[in-house]
XYZ file of C-alpha atoms in Angstrom:
423
model
C 136.674 46.251 44.912
C 132.994 46.421 43.931
C 130.832 43.470 45.013
C 127.643 43.028 43.039
C 124.766 41.615 45.078
C 121.102 41.127 44.198
C 117.980 40.081 46.125
C 114.272 39.438 45.671
C 111.378 38.048 47.707
C 108.361 35.833 47.152
C 105.378 36.521 49.401
C 102.746 33.812 50.009
C 99.589 35.031 51.759
C 97.437 32.732 53.904
C 94.495 33.246 51.489
C 96.534 31.748 48.625
C 97.611 34.927 46.826
C 101.289 35.260 45.915
C 103.392 38.309 45.129
C 106.816 38.683 43.566
C 108.835 41.426 45.285
C 111.588 42.456 42.872
C 114.732 44.211 43.950
C 113.365 47.534 42.746
C 110.533 47.328 45.303
C 112.819 46.690 48.282
C 113.326 49.835 50.334
C 117.007 50.701 50.495
C 118.973 49.459 53.524
C 115.955 47.669 55.009
C 116.612 43.992 54.208
C 118.550 41.980 56.797
C 118.685 38.558 58.458
C 120.055 37.919 61.957
C 120.908 34.417 63.196
C 122.814 32.732 66.019
C 123.837 29.244 67.160
C 124.541 29.979 70.834
C 122.341 31.293 73.631
C 123.271 34.670 75.044
C 126.888 35.748 75.194
C 128.582 32.535 76.282
C 129.551 29.519 74.197
C 127.440 26.432 74.776
C 125.435 23.640 73.187
C 121.705 23.194 72.563
C 120.750 26.504 70.933
C 117.417 26.417 69.068
C 116.979 29.980 67.841
C 115.056 31.088 64.728
C 116.720 33.476 62.309
C 114.970 36.855 62.095
C 114.248 38.660 58.832
C 113.472 42.390 58.648
C 112.462 44.179 55.473
C 110.474 47.041 53.980
C 108.975 46.647 50.534
C 106.412 48.216 48.259
C 103.270 46.479 46.953
C 101.134 48.671 44.739
C 98.099 46.361 44.824
C 95.372 48.269 46.698
C 93.576 45.047 47.640
C 96.156 43.952 50.176
C 96.178 45.260 53.744
C 98.474 44.585 56.628
C 96.124 42.045 58.200
C 96.278 40.024 54.991
C 100.020 39.600 55.501
C 99.941 38.224 59.059
C 100.931 34.556 58.987
C 102.248 34.839 55.431
C 105.457 33.141 54.315
C 108.400 34.823 52.611
C 111.101 33.145 50.559
C 114.321 35.142 50.422
C 116.633 34.960 47.428
C 120.005 36.696 47.228
C 123.220 36.129 45.315
C 126.533 37.659 44.326
C 127.247 38.487 40.700
C 124.977 39.248 37.790
C 123.253 35.872 37.457
C 121.641 33.813 40.249
C 122.758 30.199 40.903
C 120.687 27.187 39.853
C 118.454 27.317 42.943
C 117.782 31.025 42.377
C 119.874 31.942 45.394
C 117.352 30.680 47.949
C 118.412 31.818 51.410
C 115.532 30.704 53.610
C 111.809 30.545 54.302
C 110.396 32.975 56.873
C 107.042 33.269 58.645
C 105.633 36.780 59.083
C 105.152 37.719 62.743
C 104.775 41.512 62.572
C 103.417 43.900 59.916
C 102.851 47.623 59.584
C 101.711 49.498 56.484
C 102.187 53.116 55.415
C 100.548 53.860 52.062
C 101.893 51.051 49.851
C 104.992 50.277 51.950
C 104.967 47.259 54.273
C 107.379 46.868 57.186
C 107.831 43.184 57.966
C 109.410 41.078 60.695
C 109.562 37.316 60.160
C 111.132 34.192 61.693
C 112.417 31.122 59.890
C 110.931 27.647 60.350
C 112.634 27.054 63.691
C 109.767 29.127 65.112
C 107.427 26.253 64.184
C 109.035 24.258 66.981
C 107.270 26.579 69.413
C 104.016 24.659 69.140
C 102.132 22.402 71.476
C 103.947 19.099 71.237
C 102.016 16.683 69.033
C 98.702 18.368 69.908
C 98.760 16.834 73.365
C 100.464 17.447 76.671
C 101.775 14.979 79.221
C 104.560 12.682 78.086
C 103.760 12.950 74.382
C 107.306 12.481 73.220
C 107.716 9.426 75.419
C 104.575 7.927 73.910
C 105.772 8.584 70.372
C 109.245 7.196 70.950
C 107.857 4.199 72.790
C 105.564 2.970 70.026
C 108.088 0.399 68.826
C 108.896 -0.816 72.323
C 112.584 -0.061 71.807
C 114.961 2.497 73.217
C 116.081 5.104 70.706
C 119.331 6.625 69.639
C 119.403 10.390 70.058
C 119.458 11.034 66.309
C 116.398 8.754 65.878
C 114.586 10.661 68.593
C 115.422 14.065 67.148
C 114.183 13.065 63.716
C 111.008 11.595 65.194
C 110.298 14.724 67.212
C 110.777 17.144 64.315
C 109.249 15.105 61.499
C 106.500 13.563 63.601
C 105.657 16.573 65.697
C 105.427 18.907 62.718
C 103.947 16.481 60.202
C 100.615 18.249 60.331
C 102.129 21.606 59.438
C 100.744 21.899 55.894
C 103.533 24.195 54.831
C 104.015 24.634 51.091
C 102.016 21.388 50.783
C 105.198 19.646 51.923
C 106.030 18.463 55.452
C 109.127 19.846 57.064
C 112.217 17.740 56.517
C 114.850 17.031 59.151
C 118.571 16.640 58.407
C 121.614 15.792 60.506
C 125.103 17.150 59.822
C 127.419 15.243 59.648
C 125.189 13.129 57.440
C 123.811 9.663 58.037
C 126.838 7.669 56.918
C 129.035 9.421 59.472
C 126.934 9.444 62.639
C 129.753 7.913 64.661
C 131.482 11.310 64.828
C 128.417 12.995 66.379
C 128.811 12.699 70.166
C 126.082 10.624 71.838
C 123.966 10.394 68.671
C 124.048 6.607 68.841
C 125.512 3.779 70.898
C 128.658 3.824 68.743
C 131.156 6.666 68.922
C 134.620 6.616 67.346
C 135.135 10.218 66.269
C 138.089 12.555 66.740
C 140.803 9.948 66.683
C 139.752 7.752 69.596
C 139.182 4.010 69.341
C 135.652 2.723 68.808
C 133.450 3.139 71.896
C 130.372 0.942 71.817
C 128.751 2.101 75.019
C 125.170 2.638 76.120
C 124.075 6.126 75.064
C 120.359 5.502 74.770
C 117.870 8.192 75.655
C 114.368 7.981 77.074
C 112.039 10.203 79.081
C 110.628 9.792 82.546
C 106.860 9.372 82.500
C 106.471 12.698 84.316
C 108.508 14.754 81.880
C 106.630 17.136 79.649
C 106.901 20.450 77.867
C 104.465 22.748 76.111
C 106.474 22.869 72.920
C 108.720 20.857 70.687
C 111.570 23.335 71.003
C 112.442 22.110 74.515
C 112.851 18.525 73.360
C 115.034 19.476 70.402
C 117.161 21.750 72.619
C 117.754 18.974 75.167
C 118.819 16.558 72.443
C 121.013 19.112 70.648
C 122.736 19.848 73.962
C 123.239 16.125 74.561
C 124.962 15.787 71.167
C 127.000 18.990 71.406
C 125.434 20.974 68.560
C 122.606 23.326 67.626
C 119.362 23.442 65.631
C 118.663 25.825 62.769
C 116.712 25.979 59.504
C 118.293 25.393 56.102
C 117.773 27.409 52.941
C 114.829 25.188 51.975
C 113.178 25.606 55.362
C 114.231 22.184 56.616
C 115.108 21.792 60.291
C 118.762 20.831 60.749
C 121.028 19.618 63.535
C 124.642 20.764 63.157
C 127.871 20.190 64.982
C 130.359 23.035 65.258
C 133.085 22.624 62.652
C 136.555 21.757 63.928
C 140.034 21.500 62.373
C 139.892 17.729 62.845
C 137.287 17.279 60.108
C 137.672 20.680 58.401
C 141.450 21.060 58.008
C 141.113 23.788 55.356
C 138.971 26.548 56.876
C 137.660 29.562 55.018
C 140.410 32.213 55.026
C 139.327 35.781 55.791
C 141.800 38.633 55.430
C 141.557 41.885 57.381
C 141.339 43.756 54.055
C 137.942 42.097 53.440
C 136.479 43.666 56.571
C 134.890 47.084 56.769
C 137.380 49.619 58.055
C 137.692 49.819 61.848
C 135.191 46.981 62.467
C 137.478 43.981 62.962
C 138.363 43.202 66.574
C 140.057 39.948 67.612
C 140.499 38.904 71.252
C 143.965 38.339 72.637
C 142.827 35.069 74.212
C 141.183 31.843 73.130
C 138.795 29.544 74.958
C 139.699 25.879 75.412
C 137.129 23.338 76.601
C 139.278 21.110 78.776
C 136.593 19.134 80.582
C 133.023 17.868 80.147
C 130.613 17.004 82.924
C 127.060 15.701 83.343
C 125.044 16.533 86.471
C 121.792 14.795 87.277
C 118.776 16.276 89.015
C 119.398 14.189 92.122
C 122.916 15.121 93.179
C 123.191 11.786 95.017
C 123.402 10.111 91.611
C 126.174 12.358 90.390
C 129.110 10.726 88.690
C 132.664 11.964 88.276
C 133.329 14.125 85.222
C 135.485 12.902 82.384
C 138.884 14.567 82.559
C 142.022 13.519 80.701
C 144.085 16.461 81.981
C 143.224 18.306 78.800
C 144.128 21.783 80.015
C 146.344 23.954 77.843
C 148.729 25.814 80.103
C 150.016 28.783 78.173
C 149.460 32.500 77.932
C 146.289 33.562 76.173
C 144.336 30.336 76.809
C 141.335 30.233 79.139
C 140.386 26.703 80.173
C 136.701 26.077 80.850
C 134.443 23.058 81.295
C 131.060 22.359 79.776
C 128.293 20.955 81.926
C 125.030 19.307 80.919
C 122.712 19.630 83.893
C 119.154 18.387 84.459
C 118.753 17.159 80.900
C 115.606 14.959 80.975
C 116.781 12.708 78.149
C 119.726 11.654 80.300
C 117.864 11.417 83.601
C 115.958 8.185 82.969
C 118.467 5.852 81.423
C 121.384 6.893 83.642
C 119.543 7.542 86.888
C 117.110 4.644 86.954
C 119.035 2.076 84.928
C 122.306 2.884 86.636
C 124.480 3.126 83.539
C 127.712 5.076 83.753
C 127.847 8.689 82.651
C 131.348 8.297 81.249
C 130.268 7.510 77.646
C 128.403 10.823 77.418
C 131.070 13.090 78.823
C 133.910 11.244 77.104
C 132.301 11.710 73.676
C 131.597 15.385 74.325
C 135.115 15.963 75.604
C 136.925 14.528 72.594
C 134.734 16.614 70.283
C 134.562 19.918 72.146
C 138.284 20.262 72.784
C 138.739 20.611 68.999
C 136.324 23.561 68.688
C 138.196 26.795 67.975
C 136.754 29.623 70.064
C 138.444 33.015 69.902
C 136.086 35.968 70.406
C 136.012 38.425 67.498
C 133.639 40.709 65.642
C 133.683 42.507 62.315
C 131.729 43.371 59.186
C 132.866 41.123 56.366
C 132.515 42.085 52.704
C 133.110 39.107 50.471
C 131.547 37.183 47.597
C 130.533 34.188 49.697
C 127.816 33.725 52.303
C 129.169 32.446 55.608
C 127.261 30.106 57.921
C 126.722 29.420 61.608
C 129.153 27.082 63.318
C 131.705 27.598 60.541
C 135.376 27.193 61.399
C 137.355 30.075 59.864
C 140.814 31.659 60.017
C 141.188 35.441 60.150
C 144.449 37.166 59.265
C 145.011 40.515 60.959
C 146.904 43.505 59.570
C 150.173 42.164 61.025
C 149.813 38.882 59.122
C 148.909 36.755 62.156
C 146.184 34.143 61.595
C 143.638 33.168 64.221
C 141.321 30.181 64.142
C 137.805 30.734 65.424
C 134.136 29.828 64.928
C 131.190 31.904 63.699
C 128.393 31.971 66.283
C 126.411 35.058 65.174
C 125.661 36.520 61.740
C 123.730 39.606 60.698
C 123.532 39.876 56.911
C 122.458 43.190 55.424
C 121.623 43.400 51.760
C 124.550 45.234 50.156
C 125.853 45.991 53.645
C 128.064 42.985 54.285
C 127.908 40.292 56.950
C 128.415 41.263 60.568
C 129.978 38.142 62.064
C 131.246 37.324 65.515
C 132.298 34.625 67.927
C 130.941 35.222 71.402
C 132.977 35.036 74.590
C 134.222 37.295 77.338
C 136.815 37.074 80.101
C 137.192 34.178 82.522
C 134.713 35.601 85.009
C 131.971 35.435 82.390
C 133.266 32.207 80.893
C 132.644 30.360 84.120
C 129.049 30.252 82.894
C 129.922 28.950 79.416
C 129.412 25.412 80.594
C 125.647 25.760 80.727
C 122.700 27.978 80.015
C 121.792 30.351 82.837
C 120.309 28.918 85.994
C 117.239 31.097 85.481
C 116.568 29.421 82.119
C 117.206 26.004 83.621
C 114.865 26.568 86.538
C 112.146 27.821 84.227
C 112.369 24.685 82.108
C 112.332 22.323 85.059
C 109.812 23.968 87.392
C 106.712 22.552 85.745
C 108.139 19.038 85.696
C 108.898 19.224 89.412
C 105.399 20.478 90.200
C 103.787 17.735 88.144
C 105.915 15.089 89.770
C 104.949 16.305 93.244
C 101.279 16.443 92.284
C 101.398 12.885 91.012
C 103.075 11.702 94.198
C 100.402 13.347 96.346
C 97.463 12.089 94.301
C 98.910 8.688 93.543
C 98.689 9.464 89.795
C-alpha cells in the first residue's frame, strides 16, 4: 500500500519578512516532530512539554542569514492524499530556537507554543499568580485558574497579532468529568460529588515561570498541557474506554516490519493519594480496594505530593483531602496503560493521550494509550506508551524526587527568609 503524504512550511521572521517553503525545498528525511504527554519513562500527570520540530530546508534568497531566523516562527502543514484539507493541513506553530546555515540550506530546531510558558510569570516575581487570582476576592476553580494563568500571563505575547488562546478538553459543558476542575464532580459513573475542591496559593509561593503553575494544576486535574494545531495552549485528559468506547483500531500490518513490540503486562492505577508538605497534616489515601488480581496486571498508586495549589486550602482551611483523591481514583483506574512501541504507517495522524487498540499478528487486541509520538515526513509515526516493570513503576505515582526538590527549594528558602526577617 502506497501512502501519499505532502508537507510545506511558512516561515515568519522577526523583522516581518515571510517565506513559503514548498515541499520541493525540504531536504529529504529531515522533517520531524517529537512530542510527549508524560515526563520521563513513567506514567504520570502534569506534563508540560513542548513539541520539538527539526527540519532542513533551502532558501535561495541571499539576503537572509542564520541570525535573521533566530526567534522566527514556523507554521507546519502536512496532509495525506493529493489535496490538503480545508485548514491547509495545519499541524502546529513552532518557535525557532536553533539555526545553522550551509550555503543556502538552513538546519532548524524549533519548539511549539508550550515553550512560551517558560517566561517570567506576569513580568513580576513573588506571588504573582496569587495576586491575579485574588483580584475578584473569590476562590477559584482549577479550570478558572488555569485559564487565567495562560491567557492572562501570556496576554502580552504579541504573537501573530493574536493572543494565545486556552482550551480545556473535555470542553466547557462537560467539566464535571474533569477531576478536581471544579467543586462539582460526577464523572465515570459515580453519583454527584459537590465537595470543596478550590485552589489557592500560599502568600510565599512563587516560581520564575508560568510552566510550573500550569504543571501543578494539570497534575491536580489528572491531565497534561500541550499546544494545538493553531498554537493554542490546551489542557487534556487521557482518553479512557468510559468516554471513548470506540478507540482507533491499529492492526499489526500497519506497522513497519519488526518495529511493533507490545508488553505482556498492563498497568492498573488502583489507588490515588495526596501528600502535603507537612507530613503531620497527611490524610489517608482514597482506596476502594480497586486492585486487579490477575496475571499480567501490575497495580500501582499515583501520588500528588507538595502541590502548592493544594497546600493552602487543605492545610490551612482544614478541608478533607478525600474529594481530590476520590475524583482522581475514579478517573485514573479507567486509563488503559500497556507499554508498547512501533512505527505506524497509516492515513491518519494520531494524537497524545489517545486511547487505541492494537491487534497483534495472532489476532489478539490490546488496549493502550499513546504517550509519545515522533512523526517523520513520509517516514510514519513512531508511537509508544511508556512503562517498565514493577520496580520502575513504583515511581509512576509521581515525578522524580530530584525534580520535586528543585521546584520546592526556592519556596522553602523564601519562607525561611520571611520568618527570620518578619516579612
